[in-house]
Each structure stands twice: as structure tokens, then as C-alpha cells.
Amino acid sequence: MSVLTCKQIEVDFDGFRAVAGVDLSLALGEVHFLIGPNGAGKTTLVDAITGLVKYSGSVVKDGVELRGRKVHHIARAGIGRTFQTAAVFENLTVAQNLDIAAGAGRSAWSLLRRRRHLPEGVVDTMDRIGLAAHADTPAGILAHGQKQWLEIGMLLVGDADVLLLDEPIAGMGPDERETTGRLLHDIAADRAVAVVEHDMDFMRAFASRVTVLHAGAVLASGSVEQVAGDARVQEVYLGTTEKETADAATA
Ligand code: ADP
Ligand code: MG
């Protein structure tokens, strides 16, 4: 079931077309990978959906058109995103970061005051993102991967049901990547998750569906097998053909 439907998204930067008529549909239960070379328009597409850049076309979530809505309105409609650089409150603890993300609308004082009991959603989320043992750790001293998980947790406690994650595993080691991949599938059980990523091994391991962008347009979309077997994808994205890959593997 599609939760978010984008039709013919176009973004122009002073005459340069960064996104050129993209259709994208995100469904519950799927980890949908957006791949493509640097400059393909992946981040700009996420920026458009989340209201950070102007676009033409249509973004509909739960039957509601979101084009032209303000950033905070789109966030409140349940669309959450992360950035290539994690944006957490470095001086606050893991629990405080989650508490703030959970409590949009509560007063700053009630949020920052040391509470006797953390809300259930915050406690559950710390478990889910593997940071239960770090509740009182300042976010600023978390490992790189843990900061990304915290940021994802902040979207979860904020009740986002569409998550757009921009290169979440960049800079992570193999174990952190594996943990992140499993977290994405856990999250996608009752949400739609889109992941912008370069790493082909990670994509093969964890993608339910793949959309390949090239020069602002969709080059191919489908299962990992369909996309990996597409000759244009091999040529444009991998910069190689199946035969060359096979030759390289046996060389
Ligand atoms: P990706 O995330 O796929 O690497 P981006 O969406 O960041 O690609 O960028 C797509 C293209 O749009 C690139 O050519 C980039 O230089 C250009 N671009 C991105 N943001 C801006 C901007 N604010 N002004 C002008 N050009 C931009
Ligand atoms: Mg990008």
C-alpha cells in the first residue's frame, strides 16, 4: 500500500534542472533505496518532498497534497528526514534528545527539567535504536553510528510514518551497517522508509525496492534483481557492464 506518492517532481536551480520529472511511490513495509551517482538529484528530491526547495509536480500523503506546504506542516503530516550530517542536540543526553522530539508542543521547561519518569515512547525507542545503555550520555560524545540511530529515533518518537534517510550509513563500519540495515527493516514493518545510499553491497542486502536516479530522472525502478540486471543502470551507475564485472572478478 502506497503511503507517499510523488508525481512528476521537478526542481530547477536558476535554470539548472536538478530533478527532472521524478515519479516515486513509497509503501508501508518497504525499505526503498534511492541510488545514483553524485549529483543525480537524490538529496534535492528529499528536499522537495520535505518542503525545503520549491518544485513542480505533486506529493500526496494519505490523500493530502503537500506541495506548497511549510516545512513544519510536512513534518507534522508524518514525513521525517535525516541529513547527511546528523543533527542532534550535542549537549543534551540521548534521553533528552528523544524527549524533545517526542514532545513538540510541550513547554521548553517541562522538556528540559530532569523528569522522574521518561515517557514510554522514549524508553521503547531507546531500546529499539540500541541506545538504552546510553540514556544519560550526551549526544555529542556518541559514536558516529549511534548519532545516526539517535536521529532516526527522534523521527520515530515524533511519530513519522514516512522516513527519508540521506546516506545513513556513510562513515559506518561493517557491524554498524549491519545493525542499521536490520533497524531499517524493523522500522519499516509499519512505516515507509526511503534510504539514499551509494553502497551497493548494503543495497543488495537490505533493499525491498530500488529506484535509480541519473541526471535528475528515474533510470530504473524495481527489485534489486531487476535494477542490477538493467543494462542502462550497469552502464550509467556502475560505469561498467556485466561482462567487465565478471572479467574483473576472475582477473
Ligand atoms: P545527490 O544527492 O544525488 O548527490 P543533489 O541532489 O545534492 O545530488 O544535487 C543534484 C544537482 O543539483 C547537483 O548538480 C547539484 O550541484 C545541484 N544542486 C543542489 N543543490 C543546489 C542549489 N541549492 N543550487 C544550485 N544547484 C544545486
Ligand atoms: Mg546527496
Coordinates of C-alpha atoms and ligand atoms in Angstrom, one line a residue:
M1 CA 0.0 0.0 0.0
S2 CA 1.4 3.3 -1.1
V3 CA 1.7 5.9 1.7
L4 CA 3.5 8.6 -0.2
T5 CA 3.1 9.2 -3.9
C6 CA 5.3 11.7 -5.8
K7 CA 4.4 12.6 -9.4
Q8 CA 6.5 14.4 -11.9
I9 CA 8.7 16.2 -9.4
E10 CA 10.8 18.9 -11.0
V11 CA 13.3 21.2 -9.3
D12 CA 15.1 24.0 -11.1
F13 CA 18.0 25.9 -9.7
D14 CA 18.4 29.1 -11.8
G15 CA 17.6 27.2 -15.0
F16 CA 19.5 24.0 -14.0
R17 CA 17.1 21.1 -13.7
A18 CA 18.3 19.1 -10.7
V19 CA 15.2 16.9 -10.6
A20 CA 13.5 16.3 -13.9
G21 CA 10.1 14.7 -13.7
V22 CA 10.5 12.0 -11.0
D23 CA 7.7 9.6 -10.0
L24 CA 8.2 7.8 -6.7
S25 CA 5.9 5.7 -4.6
L26 CA 6.7 4.7 -1.1
A27 CA 4.9 1.8 0.5
L28 CA 4.4 0.5 4.0
G29 CA 6.6 -2.4 4.9
E30 CA 9.3 -1.4 2.3
V31 CA 12.8 -0.2 2.6
H32 CA 13.1 1.7 -0.7
F33 CA 16.6 2.6 -1.8
L34 CA 17.3 5.7 -3.9
I35 CA 20.6 5.2 -5.6
G36 CA 22.5 7.0 -8.3
P37 CA 25.8 8.8 -8.9
N38 CA 26.8 12.0 -7.1
G39 CA 24.7 14.9 -8.3
A40 CA 21.9 12.6 -9.5
G41 CA 19.4 14.7 -7.5
K42 CA 18.7 12.3 -4.6
T43 CA 19.1 14.9 -1.8
T44 CA 17.2 17.5 -3.8
L45 CA 14.3 15.1 -4.2
V46 CA 14.2 14.6 -0.5
D47 CA 14.5 18.4 0.0
A48 CA 11.5 18.8 -2.3
I49 CA 9.3 16.3 -0.5
T50 CA 10.1 17.8 2.9
G51 CA 9.4 21.4 1.6
L52 CA 13.0 22.7 1.7
V53 CA 13.1 23.5 -2.0
K54 CA 10.3 24.6 -4.4
Y55 CA 9.2 22.1 -7.0
S56 CA 6.5 21.5 -9.5
G57 CA 4.6 18.2 -9.6
S58 CA 2.7 16.6 -6.7
V59 CA 3.5 14.9 -3.4
V60 CA 0.5 13.2 -1.8
K61 CA 0.5 11.6 1.6
D62 CA -2.7 9.9 2.9
G63 CA -4.7 11.6 0.2
V64 CA -3.4 15.1 1.1
E65 CA -1.4 17.2 -1.4
L66 CA 1.7 18.6 0.3
R67 CA 3.2 20.8 -2.4
G68 CA 3.4 24.4 -1.2
R69 CA 3.1 23.4 2.5
K70 CA 5.6 24.7 5.0
V71 CA 8.4 22.5 6.3
H72 CA 6.9 22.1 9.8
H73 CA 3.5 21.3 8.3
I74 CA 5.0 18.5 6.3
A75 CA 6.9 17.2 9.3
R76 CA 3.6 17.2 11.3
A77 CA 2.0 15.2 8.4
G78 CA 4.3 12.4 9.4
I79 CA 7.2 12.9 7.0
G80 CA 10.6 12.8 8.8
R81 CA 14.0 13.0 7.3
T82 CA 17.7 12.9 8.3
F83 CA 20.5 14.8 6.8
Q84 CA 23.9 13.7 5.6
T85 CA 25.3 15.2 8.7
A86 CA 23.5 14.1 11.9
A87 CA 21.5 16.9 13.5
V88 CA 21.2 16.1 17.2
F89 CA 21.5 18.4 20.3
E90 CA 25.1 17.6 21.2
N91 CA 24.9 19.0 24.8
L92 CA 21.8 17.1 25.7
T93 CA 21.6 13.4 26.6
V94 CA 20.2 10.7 24.4
A95 CA 17.0 10.6 26.6
Q96 CA 16.6 14.4 26.4
N97 CA 17.0 14.5 22.6
L98 CA 14.3 11.9 22.3
D99 CA 12.1 13.6 24.9
I100 CA 12.3 16.8 22.9
A101 CA 11.5 15.1 19.6
A102 CA 8.5 13.3 21.3
G103 CA 7.2 16.5 22.9
A104 CA 6.6 19.0 20.2
G105 CA 4.1 21.3 21.8
R106 CA 5.2 20.9 25.4
S107 CA 6.9 23.8 27.1
A108 CA 10.7 24.1 26.9
W109 CA 10.9 24.0 30.7
S110 CA 8.9 20.8 31.1
L111 CA 11.1 19.2 28.4
L112 CA 14.4 20.2 29.8
R113 CA 13.7 19.6 33.5
R114 CA 15.0 16.3 34.8
R115 CA 12.0 14.1 34.8
R116 CA 11.3 11.3 37.3
H117 CA 9.9 9.1 34.6
L118 CA 10.7 9.1 30.9
P119 CA 7.7 8.7 28.6
E120 CA 7.1 5.2 27.5
G121 CA 7.7 6.1 23.9
V122 CA 11.2 7.4 24.7
V123 CA 12.2 4.3 26.7
D124 CA 10.9 2.0 23.9
T125 CA 12.7 3.9 21.3
M126 CA 16.0 3.8 23.1
D127 CA 15.7 0.0 23.2
R128 CA 14.8 -0.1 19.5
I129 CA 17.7 2.0 18.4
G130 CA 20.1 0.2 20.7
L131 CA 20.9 3.1 22.9
A132 CA 19.2 2.1 26.2
A133 CA 22.5 1.9 27.9
H134 CA 23.3 5.4 26.8
A135 CA 20.2 7.2 28.1
D136 CA 22.3 9.7 30.1
T137 CA 25.1 10.0 27.6
P138 CA 25.5 13.5 26.0
A139 CA 24.7 13.1 22.3
G140 CA 27.9 14.9 21.4
I141 CA 30.1 12.1 22.6
L142 CA 28.2 9.3 20.9
A143 CA 30.0 7.3 18.1
H144 CA 29.1 8.4 14.6
G145 CA 26.7 5.5 14.0
Q146 CA 25.0 6.0 17.3
K147 CA 24.3 9.6 16.4
Q148 CA 22.6 8.4 13.2
W149 CA 20.5 5.9 15.2
L150 CA 19.5 8.7 17.7
E151 CA 18.4 10.9 14.8
I152 CA 16.3 8.0 13.4
G153 CA 14.9 7.5 17.0
M154 CA 13.9 11.2 17.1
L155 CA 11.8 10.7 14.0
L156 CA 10.2 7.6 15.5
V157 CA 9.2 9.2 18.8
G158 CA 7.9 12.2 16.7
D159 CA 5.5 9.7 15.0
A160 CA 6.8 10.0 11.5
D161 CA 5.5 7.2 9.4
V162 CA 7.5 8.1 6.3
L163 CA 11.2 8.3 6.9
L164 CA 13.6 9.7 4.3
L165 CA 17.2 8.9 5.3
D166 CA 20.0 10.6 3.5
E167 CA 23.1 8.4 3.5
P168 CA 22.6 7.0 7.0
I169 CA 25.5 4.5 6.8
A170 CA 28.2 6.9 5.5
G171 CA 31.2 6.5 7.7
M172 CA 29.9 3.4 9.5
G173 CA 31.9 0.2 9.9
P174 CA 30.6 -3.2 8.8
D175 CA 28.9 -4.1 12.2
E176 CA 27.2 -0.7 12.4
R177 CA 26.0 -1.1 8.8
E178 CA 24.5 -4.5 9.6
T179 CA 22.8 -3.1 12.7
T180 CA 21.4 -0.2 10.7
G181 CA 20.1 -2.4 8.0
R182 CA 18.2 -4.5 10.5
L183 CA 16.9 -1.4 12.2
L184 CA 15.6 -0.1 8.9
H185 CA 13.6 -3.3 8.3
D186 CA 12.3 -3.3 11.9
I187 CA 11.1 0.3 11.4
A188 CA 9.6 -0.4 8.0
A189 CA 7.3 -3.0 9.5
D190 CA 4.6 -0.3 10.0
R191 CA 6.2 2.6 8.1
A192 CA 7.6 3.6 4.7
V193 CA 11.3 4.0 4.7
A194 CA 13.4 5.6 1.9
V195 CA 17.2 5.4 2.0
V196 CA 19.6 7.4 -0.1
E197 CA 22.7 5.3 -0.4
H198 CA 25.8 4.7 -2.6
D199 CA 26.9 1.4 -1.1
M200 CA 25.8 -1.4 -3.5
D201 CA 26.5 -4.2 -1.0
F202 CA 24.3 -2.5 1.6
M203 CA 21.6 -2.0 -1.0
R204 CA 21.7 -5.6 -2.2
A205 CA 21.5 -6.8 1.4
F206 CA 18.7 -4.6 2.6
A207 CA 16.6 -3.1 -0.2
S208 CA 13.0 -4.2 -0.7
R209 CA 12.7 -1.9 -3.8
V210 CA 15.2 0.3 -5.6
T211 CA 14.9 3.5 -7.7
V212 CA 17.9 4.6 -9.6
L213 CA 18.3 8.3 -10.4
H214 CA 20.5 9.7 -13.0
A215 CA 20.8 13.3 -14.0
G216 CA 17.6 14.1 -12.1
A217 CA 15.5 11.4 -13.7
V218 CA 14.5 7.9 -12.9
L219 CA 16.6 5.5 -14.8
A220 CA 15.1 2.3 -13.4
S221 CA 12.9 1.1 -10.6
G222 CA 12.1 -2.3 -9.2
S223 CA 13.6 -5.1 -7.2
V224 CA 17.3 -5.4 -6.6
E225 CA 17.5 -8.1 -9.2
Q226 CA 15.6 -6.1 -11.8
V227 CA 17.6 -3.0 -11.3
A228 CA 21.0 -4.7 -11.0
G229 CA 20.2 -6.6 -14.3
D230 CA 19.3 -3.4 -16.1
A231 CA 21.9 -2.6 -18.8
R232 CA 21.4 1.1 -18.5
V233 CA 22.0 1.0 -14.8
Q234 CA 25.1 -1.0 -15.2
E235 CA 26.4 1.4 -17.8
V236 CA 25.5 4.7 -16.1
Y237 CA 25.7 3.9 -12.4
L238 CA 28.2 1.2 -12.1
G239 CA 30.2 2.6 -15.1
T240 CA 30.7 -1.0 -16.2
T241 CA 29.0 -3.9 -17.9
E242 CA 28.2 -7.3 -16.5
K243 CA 31.0 -8.8 -18.7
E244 CA 33.6 -6.3 -17.3
T245 CA 32.4 -7.1 -13.8
A246 CA 32.8 -10.8 -14.4
D247 CA 36.2 -10.2 -16.0
A248 CA 37.3 -8.1 -13.1
A249 CA 36.1 -10.8 -10.6
T250 CA 38.2 -13.5 -12.4
A251 CA 41.2 -11.4 -13.0
Ligands
ADP1 P1 22.9 13.9 -4.9 O1 22.3 14.0 -3.6 O2 22.2 12.8 -5.8 O3 24.3 13.7 -4.9 P2 22.0 16.6 -5.2 O4 20.5 16.5 -5.1 O5 22.7 17.1 -4.0 O6 22.6 15.2 -5.7 O7 22.3 17.6 -6.4 C1 21.8 17.4 -7.7 C2 22.3 18.5 -8.6 O8 21.8 19.8 -8.2 C3 23.8 18.7 -8.5 O9 24.3 19.0 -9.8 C4 24.0 19.9 -7.5 O10 25.2 20.6 -7.8 C5 22.8 20.7 -7.8 N1 22.3 21.5 -6.7 C6 22.0 21.0 -5.5 N2 21.6 22.0 -4.6 C7 21.7 23.1 -5.3 C8 21.4 24.5 -5.1 N3 21.0 24.9 -3.9 N4 21.7 25.4 -6.0 C9 22.1 25.1 -7.2 N5 22.4 23.8 -7.6 C10 22.2 22.8 -6.7
MG2 MG 23.1 13.8 -1.6

